[in-house]
Amino acid sequence: MGAITIGCHLSTSAGFEAMGRTALEIGANTFAFFTRNPRGGSAKALDPRDVEALLTLMAEHGFGKLVAHAPYTMNLCSATERTVEFAREAMAGDLERMEALPGNYYNFHPGSHVRQGAGRGIELICEGLNQVLVPGQRTRVLLETMAGKGTEVGRSFEELARIIDGTRENQLLGVCLDTCHVSDAGYDVAGDLDGVLDEFDRVIGLDRLCALHLNDSKNPRGSHKDRHERIGEGTLGLDAFRAVVTNPRTRDLPMILETPNDLAGYRREIALLRGLAADVEE
Ligand SMILES: [Zn+2]
């Protein structure tokens, strides 16, 4: 059994190779990054030499799959036509650029239906994905499990399953499970990980579970809040994460920390989680 694949969200400001080097410095063997400014706007052109340097570094150091993150402002199911149009263009552009890093993941928040109702929201998300996903693309697109704050779509496994069912090229879709979000959404991920995974398997299918966001939560289960806390310092607690990094159904997935930390804090959390995973190996 190999070591877990774990990292955190990193800044793209110094380029791709720099993210790989930062990951190594903090003990990570994967990472997440925004494909463009999280507040929206245009994307920087990729420097092919910089991308090549990252791919070489990843191969040399046995990195797992990266989990790129779409901007938060991208809303495929907005009530405003221009916002939907921008979201589709942004996603299409991001996926085109992700082809320079083939075989990795692109994670996005399904969207907020802004009082149009979850049904209409899901319809719009499927329309967007049907327009944007290209057969043969080498990036799998991950729907993130959401806390159900406001009018967020993706607050239940059922909603994610409906998006997958309504998308033509759905072999290109997977799910990124965020531990804070699913707890805030009401699932007992801290007390009964196996029960939650059984439910996921029944509704979506575990073959779709591709990546994890590891975050503790500032709020109790079912609060629909989405406030991340450091690992072990929130309502989920350390035992919840011990379960995630050792469970045979989750321990081999890429795990991304989005906890309130600086790089030194991430380095400590990565070491902590590697330690918890290693305790039961052998
Ligand atoms: Zn996210």
PDB file of C-alpha atoms in Angstrom, residues 73 75-81 83-84 110-122 124-125 149-153 155:
ATOM      1  CA  THR A  73     -17.929  33.174  -9.509  1.00  0.00           C
ATOM      2  CA  ASN A  75     -22.268  29.977 -12.142  1.00  0.00           C
ATOM      3  CA  LEU A  76     -23.665  27.694 -14.838  1.00  0.00           C
ATOM      4  CA  CYS A  77     -27.210  28.131 -13.471  1.00  0.00           C
ATOM      5  CA  SER A  78     -27.428  31.880 -12.821  1.00  0.00           C
ATOM      6  CA  ALA A  79     -30.715  33.650 -13.540  1.00  0.00           C
ATOM      7  CA  THR A  80     -28.722  36.149 -15.637  1.00  0.00           C
ATOM      8  CA  GLU A  81     -28.085  35.021 -19.195  1.00  0.00           C
ATOM      9  CA  THR A  83     -23.446  35.120 -16.290  1.00  0.00           C
ATOM     10  CA  VAL A  84     -24.409  31.720 -17.700  1.00  0.00           C
ATOM     11  CA  PRO A 110     -22.306  23.195  -9.722  1.00  0.00           C
ATOM     12  CA  GLY A 111     -23.811  26.650  -9.132  1.00  0.00           C
ATOM     13  CA  SER A 112     -26.535  28.625  -7.373  1.00  0.00           C
ATOM     14  CA  HIS A 113     -29.995  28.636  -8.894  1.00  0.00           C
ATOM     15  CA  VAL A 114     -30.869  32.020  -7.368  1.00  0.00           C
ATOM     16  CA  ARG A 115     -34.542  31.255  -6.665  1.00  0.00           C
ATOM     17  CA  GLN A 116     -35.213  29.604 -10.024  1.00  0.00           C
ATOM     18  CA  GLY A 117     -35.522  26.297  -8.150  1.00  0.00           C
ATOM     19  CA  ALA A 118     -33.130  23.333  -8.010  1.00  0.00           C
ATOM     20  CA  GLY A 119     -34.872  21.657 -10.961  1.00  0.00           C
ATOM     21  CA  ARG A 120     -34.251  24.605 -13.304  1.00  0.00           C
ATOM     22  CA  GLY A 121     -30.729  24.945 -11.887  1.00  0.00           C
ATOM     23  CA  ILE A 122     -29.943  21.331 -12.701  1.00  0.00           C
ATOM     24  CA  LEU A 124     -29.094  24.770 -16.851  1.00  0.00           C
ATOM     25  CA  ILE A 125     -26.033  22.989 -15.473  1.00  0.00           C
ATOM     26  CA  LYS A 149     -25.751  27.505   1.552  1.00  0.00           C
ATOM     27  CA  GLY A 150     -28.343  29.832  -0.004  1.00  0.00           C
ATOM     28  CA  THR A 151     -29.564  28.360  -3.282  1.00  0.00           C
ATOM     29  CA  GLU A 152     -26.541  26.145  -3.988  1.00  0.00           C
ATOM     30  CA  VAL A 153     -27.160  23.154  -6.227  1.00  0.00           C
ATOM     31  CA  ARG A 155     -26.434  19.909  -1.621  1.00  0.00           C
TER      32      ARG A 155
END
